[in-house]
Amino acid sequence: EAAHHEVAEGQHEIDFEYADALKTAHATILRGFLSTSKDPGEREYLQDVLAKVESGVVEPPNYKPPH
């Protein structure tokens, strides 16, 4: 549900709600990609996919990466 950068470079803390293992794994990976992406278009895409995965609109294995 929340993410923020820690003191050292490359460290991030991610707080999230419990869900089934696959949904949690995908949300965690997507948040990791979001935290390192510098491309605004990619960030927008990832935020959209993450919102859909977390709301259950899209099941995790059905999204396609932008590239």
Short mmCIF file of N, CA, C and O in Angstrom, two decimals:
data_model
loop_
_atom_site.label_atom_id
_atom_site.label_comp_id
_atom_site.label_asym_id
_atom_site.label_seq_id
_atom_site.Cartn_x
_atom_site.Cartn_y
_atom_site.Cartn_z
N GLU A 1 0.81 -1.20 0.00
CA GLU A 1 0.00 0.00 0.00
C GLU A 1 0.84 1.25 0.00
O GLU A 1 0.37 2.30 -0.38
N ALA A 2 2.09 1.14 0.41
CA ALA A 2 2.95 2.32 0.43
C ALA A 2 4.37 1.90 0.12
O ALA A 2 4.77 0.78 0.39
N ALA A 3 5.12 2.78 -0.47
CA ALA A 3 6.53 2.52 -0.77
C ALA A 3 7.29 3.82 -0.59
O ALA A 3 6.79 4.89 -0.88
N HIS A 4 8.51 3.71 -0.08
CA HIS A 4 9.35 4.89 0.02
C HIS A 4 10.80 4.46 -0.02
O HIS A 4 11.14 3.32 0.26
N HIS A 5 11.65 5.38 -0.40
CA HIS A 5 13.07 5.11 -0.53
C HIS A 5 13.72 5.15 0.84
O HIS A 5 13.42 6.02 1.66
N GLU A 6 14.60 4.19 1.07
CA GLU A 6 15.35 4.16 2.33
C GLU A 6 16.60 5.03 2.18
O GLU A 6 16.82 5.65 1.15
N VAL A 7 17.42 5.07 3.20
CA VAL A 7 18.60 5.95 3.23
C VAL A 7 19.63 5.57 2.17
O VAL A 7 20.10 6.41 1.43
N ALA A 8 19.98 4.30 2.09
CA ALA A 8 21.00 3.87 1.13
C ALA A 8 20.41 3.68 -0.26
O ALA A 8 19.24 3.33 -0.42
N GLU A 9 21.23 3.93 -1.28
CA GLU A 9 20.78 3.76 -2.67
C GLU A 9 20.39 2.30 -2.92
O GLU A 9 21.07 1.38 -2.48
N GLY A 10 19.30 2.11 -3.59
CA GLY A 10 18.85 0.76 -3.94
C GLY A 10 17.99 0.10 -2.88
O GLY A 10 17.51 -1.01 -3.08
N GLN A 11 17.80 0.73 -1.72
CA GLN A 11 16.95 0.16 -0.68
C GLN A 11 15.58 0.80 -0.74
O GLN A 11 15.44 2.01 -0.82
N HIS A 12 14.55 -0.04 -0.69
CA HIS A 12 13.18 0.44 -0.70
C HIS A 12 12.37 -0.38 0.29
O HIS A 12 12.58 -1.57 0.44
N GLU A 13 11.47 0.28 0.97
CA GLU A 13 10.55 -0.41 1.87
C GLU A 13 9.18 -0.42 1.22
O GLU A 13 8.70 0.60 0.75
N ILE A 14 8.56 -1.60 1.19
CA ILE A 14 7.23 -1.74 0.59
C ILE A 14 6.30 -2.33 1.63
O ILE A 14 6.57 -3.40 2.16
N ASP A 15 5.23 -1.62 1.95
CA ASP A 15 4.21 -2.11 2.87
C ASP A 15 2.97 -2.45 2.05
O ASP A 15 2.54 -1.67 1.22
N PHE A 16 2.40 -3.63 2.27
CA PHE A 16 1.24 -4.03 1.49
C PHE A 16 0.32 -4.92 2.31
O PHE A 16 0.72 -5.47 3.33
N GLU A 17 -0.92 -5.07 1.84
CA GLU A 17 -1.89 -5.93 2.50
C GLU A 17 -1.66 -7.38 2.08
O GLU A 17 -1.12 -7.65 1.01
N TYR A 18 -2.12 -8.30 2.91
CA TYR A 18 -2.04 -9.71 2.56
C TYR A 18 -3.00 -10.04 1.43
O TYR A 18 -4.08 -9.49 1.34
N ALA A 19 -2.57 -10.93 0.54
CA ALA A 19 -3.41 -11.43 -0.55
C ALA A 19 -2.89 -12.83 -0.88
O ALA A 19 -1.96 -13.33 -0.23
N ASP A 20 -3.46 -13.45 -1.92
CA ASP A 20 -2.95 -14.76 -2.29
C ASP A 20 -1.51 -14.60 -2.79
O ASP A 20 -1.06 -13.52 -3.14
N ALA A 21 -0.77 -15.70 -2.82
CA ALA A 21 0.67 -15.64 -3.10
C ALA A 21 0.98 -15.05 -4.47
O ALA A 21 1.89 -14.23 -4.61
N LEU A 22 0.26 -15.46 -5.52
CA LEU A 22 0.55 -14.97 -6.86
C LEU A 22 0.29 -13.48 -6.98
O LEU A 22 1.11 -12.74 -7.52
N LYS A 23 -0.84 -13.02 -6.47
CA LYS A 23 -1.17 -11.59 -6.53
C LYS A 23 -0.15 -10.77 -5.74
O LYS A 23 0.31 -9.72 -6.21
N THR A 24 0.24 -11.25 -4.58
CA THR A 24 1.22 -10.55 -3.76
C THR A 24 2.58 -10.49 -4.46
O THR A 24 3.23 -9.45 -4.48
N ALA A 25 2.98 -11.60 -5.08
CA ALA A 25 4.27 -11.64 -5.79
C ALA A 25 4.27 -10.65 -6.95
O ALA A 25 5.23 -9.90 -7.13
N HIS A 26 3.21 -10.64 -7.74
CA HIS A 26 3.16 -9.73 -8.88
C HIS A 26 3.13 -8.28 -8.43
O HIS A 26 3.79 -7.43 -9.02
N ALA A 27 2.35 -7.98 -7.39
CA ALA A 27 2.30 -6.60 -6.90
C ALA A 27 3.67 -6.16 -6.39
O ALA A 27 4.08 -5.02 -6.62
N THR A 28 4.39 -7.06 -5.73
CA THR A 28 5.72 -6.73 -5.22
C THR A 28 6.69 -6.45 -6.36
O THR A 28 7.44 -5.46 -6.32
N ILE A 29 6.67 -7.28 -7.39
CA ILE A 29 7.56 -7.07 -8.54
C ILE A 29 7.21 -5.77 -9.26
O ILE A 29 8.09 -4.99 -9.62
N LEU A 30 5.91 -5.53 -9.47
CA LEU A 30 5.49 -4.30 -10.13
C LEU A 30 5.93 -3.07 -9.33
O LEU A 30 6.38 -2.08 -9.90
N ARG A 31 5.80 -3.13 -8.00
CA ARG A 31 6.23 -1.99 -7.17
C ARG A 31 7.75 -1.79 -7.28
O ARG A 31 8.23 -0.66 -7.28
N GLY A 32 8.49 -2.89 -7.38
CA GLY A 32 9.94 -2.77 -7.56
C GLY A 32 10.28 -2.10 -8.88
O GLY A 32 11.15 -1.23 -8.94
N PHE A 33 9.60 -2.51 -9.96
CA PHE A 33 9.81 -1.86 -11.26
C PHE A 33 9.45 -0.38 -11.18
O PHE A 33 10.15 0.47 -11.73
N LEU A 34 8.34 -0.07 -10.50
CA LEU A 34 7.91 1.33 -10.37
C LEU A 34 8.95 2.16 -9.63
O LEU A 34 9.19 3.31 -9.99
N SER A 35 9.55 1.58 -8.62
CA SER A 35 10.50 2.34 -7.80
C SER A 35 11.78 2.66 -8.55
O SER A 35 12.49 3.59 -8.18
N THR A 36 12.09 1.92 -9.62
CA THR A 36 13.33 2.16 -10.35
C THR A 36 13.11 2.78 -11.73
O THR A 36 14.07 3.22 -12.35
N SER A 37 11.88 2.82 -12.20
CA SER A 37 11.60 3.34 -13.54
C SER A 37 11.74 4.86 -13.59
O SER A 37 11.23 5.57 -12.73
N LYS A 38 12.42 5.34 -14.61
CA LYS A 38 12.57 6.79 -14.79
C LYS A 38 11.74 7.29 -15.97
O LYS A 38 11.60 8.49 -16.17
N ASP A 39 11.20 6.37 -16.76
CA ASP A 39 10.41 6.72 -17.94
C ASP A 39 8.96 7.00 -17.52
O ASP A 39 8.28 6.12 -17.01
N PRO A 40 8.47 8.24 -17.71
CA PRO A 40 7.11 8.57 -17.30
C PRO A 40 6.03 7.68 -17.93
O PRO A 40 5.07 7.30 -17.28
N GLY A 41 6.21 7.32 -19.20
CA GLY A 41 5.24 6.45 -19.87
C GLY A 41 5.22 5.06 -19.26
O GLY A 41 4.15 4.47 -19.06
N GLU A 42 6.40 4.55 -18.96
CA GLU A 42 6.50 3.23 -18.33
C GLU A 42 5.90 3.26 -16.93
O GLU A 42 5.19 2.35 -16.53
N ARG A 43 6.18 4.33 -16.17
CA ARG A 43 5.64 4.45 -14.82
C ARG A 43 4.11 4.49 -14.85
O ARG A 43 3.45 3.85 -14.04
N GLU A 44 3.56 5.24 -15.80
CA GLU A 44 2.10 5.31 -15.93
C GLU A 44 1.51 3.93 -16.24
O GLU A 44 0.52 3.53 -15.66
N TYR A 45 2.15 3.22 -17.16
CA TYR A 45 1.70 1.88 -17.52
C TYR A 45 1.75 0.95 -16.31
O TYR A 45 0.79 0.23 -16.01
N LEU A 46 2.88 0.96 -15.60
CA LEU A 46 3.03 0.08 -14.44
C LEU A 46 2.03 0.41 -13.33
O LEU A 46 1.49 -0.48 -12.67
N GLN A 47 1.77 1.71 -13.11
CA GLN A 47 0.79 2.10 -12.10
C GLN A 47 -0.60 1.61 -12.48
O GLN A 47 -1.35 1.15 -11.62
N ASP A 48 -0.92 1.68 -13.77
CA ASP A 48 -2.21 1.20 -14.25
C ASP A 48 -2.34 -0.30 -14.05
O ASP A 48 -3.35 -0.80 -13.55
N VAL A 49 -1.30 -1.04 -14.43
CA VAL A 49 -1.33 -2.50 -14.26
C VAL A 49 -1.42 -2.87 -12.79
O VAL A 49 -2.20 -3.74 -12.40
N LEU A 50 -0.64 -2.20 -11.95
CA LEU A 50 -0.66 -2.48 -10.51
C LEU A 50 -2.05 -2.24 -9.93
O LEU A 50 -2.56 -3.07 -9.16
N ALA A 51 -2.69 -1.14 -10.30
CA ALA A 51 -4.04 -0.86 -9.81
C ALA A 51 -5.01 -1.94 -10.24
O ALA A 51 -5.86 -2.38 -9.45
N LYS A 52 -4.89 -2.41 -11.48
CA LYS A 52 -5.78 -3.46 -11.98
C LYS A 52 -5.53 -4.79 -11.27
O LYS A 52 -6.47 -5.50 -10.93
N VAL A 53 -4.26 -5.13 -11.06
CA VAL A 53 -3.93 -6.37 -10.36
C VAL A 53 -4.46 -6.32 -8.93
O VAL A 53 -5.08 -7.27 -8.45
N GLU A 54 -4.23 -5.21 -8.23
CA GLU A 54 -4.65 -5.10 -6.84
C GLU A 54 -6.17 -5.08 -6.69
O GLU A 54 -6.70 -5.56 -5.69
N SER A 55 -6.88 -4.54 -7.68
CA SER A 55 -8.34 -4.50 -7.59
C SER A 55 -8.99 -5.78 -8.09
O SER A 55 -10.20 -5.96 -7.95
N GLY A 56 -8.20 -6.65 -8.72
CA GLY A 56 -8.75 -7.91 -9.22
C GLY A 56 -9.32 -7.81 -10.62
O GLY A 56 -9.88 -8.78 -11.13
N VAL A 57 -9.20 -6.65 -11.27
CA VAL A 57 -9.71 -6.48 -12.63
C VAL A 57 -8.90 -7.33 -13.60
O VAL A 57 -9.44 -7.93 -14.51
N VAL A 58 -7.60 -7.39 -13.41
CA VAL A 58 -6.71 -8.19 -14.25
C VAL A 58 -6.00 -9.18 -13.36
O VAL A 58 -5.41 -8.79 -12.35
N GLU A 59 -6.05 -10.44 -13.73
CA GLU A 59 -5.29 -11.44 -12.99
C GLU A 59 -3.81 -11.24 -13.31
O GLU A 59 -3.47 -10.92 -14.45
N PRO A 60 -2.92 -11.42 -12.39
CA PRO A 60 -1.50 -11.12 -12.58
C PRO A 60 -0.85 -11.67 -13.85
O PRO A 60 -0.16 -10.93 -14.52
N PRO A 61 -1.07 -12.92 -14.26
CA PRO A 61 -0.32 -13.41 -15.42
C PRO A 61 -0.79 -12.82 -16.76
O PRO A 61 -0.17 -13.05 -17.78
N ASN A 62 -1.88 -12.06 -16.80
CA ASN A 62 -2.45 -11.60 -18.06
C ASN A 62 -1.92 -10.26 -18.55
O ASN A 62 -2.32 -9.81 -19.60
N TYR A 63 -1.05 -9.58 -17.81
CA TYR A 63 -0.57 -8.29 -18.29
C TYR A 63 0.65 -8.52 -19.19
O TYR A 63 1.34 -9.51 -19.09
N LYS A 64 0.89 -7.58 -20.08
CA LYS A 64 2.04 -7.66 -20.98
C LYS A 64 2.94 -6.46 -20.73
O LYS A 64 2.48 -5.33 -20.64
N PRO A 65 4.26 -6.71 -20.62
CA PRO A 65 5.19 -5.59 -20.43
C PRO A 65 5.16 -4.64 -21.62
O PRO A 65 4.83 -5.07 -22.73
N PRO A 66 5.50 -3.37 -21.43
CA PRO A 66 5.40 -2.39 -22.50
C PRO A 66 6.39 -2.61 -23.64
O PRO A 66 6.21 -2.11 -24.72
N HIS A 67 7.47 -3.37 -23.44
CA HIS A 67 8.48 -3.53 -24.51
C HIS A 67 8.45 -4.91 -25.06
O HIS A 67 8.45 -5.89 -24.63
#
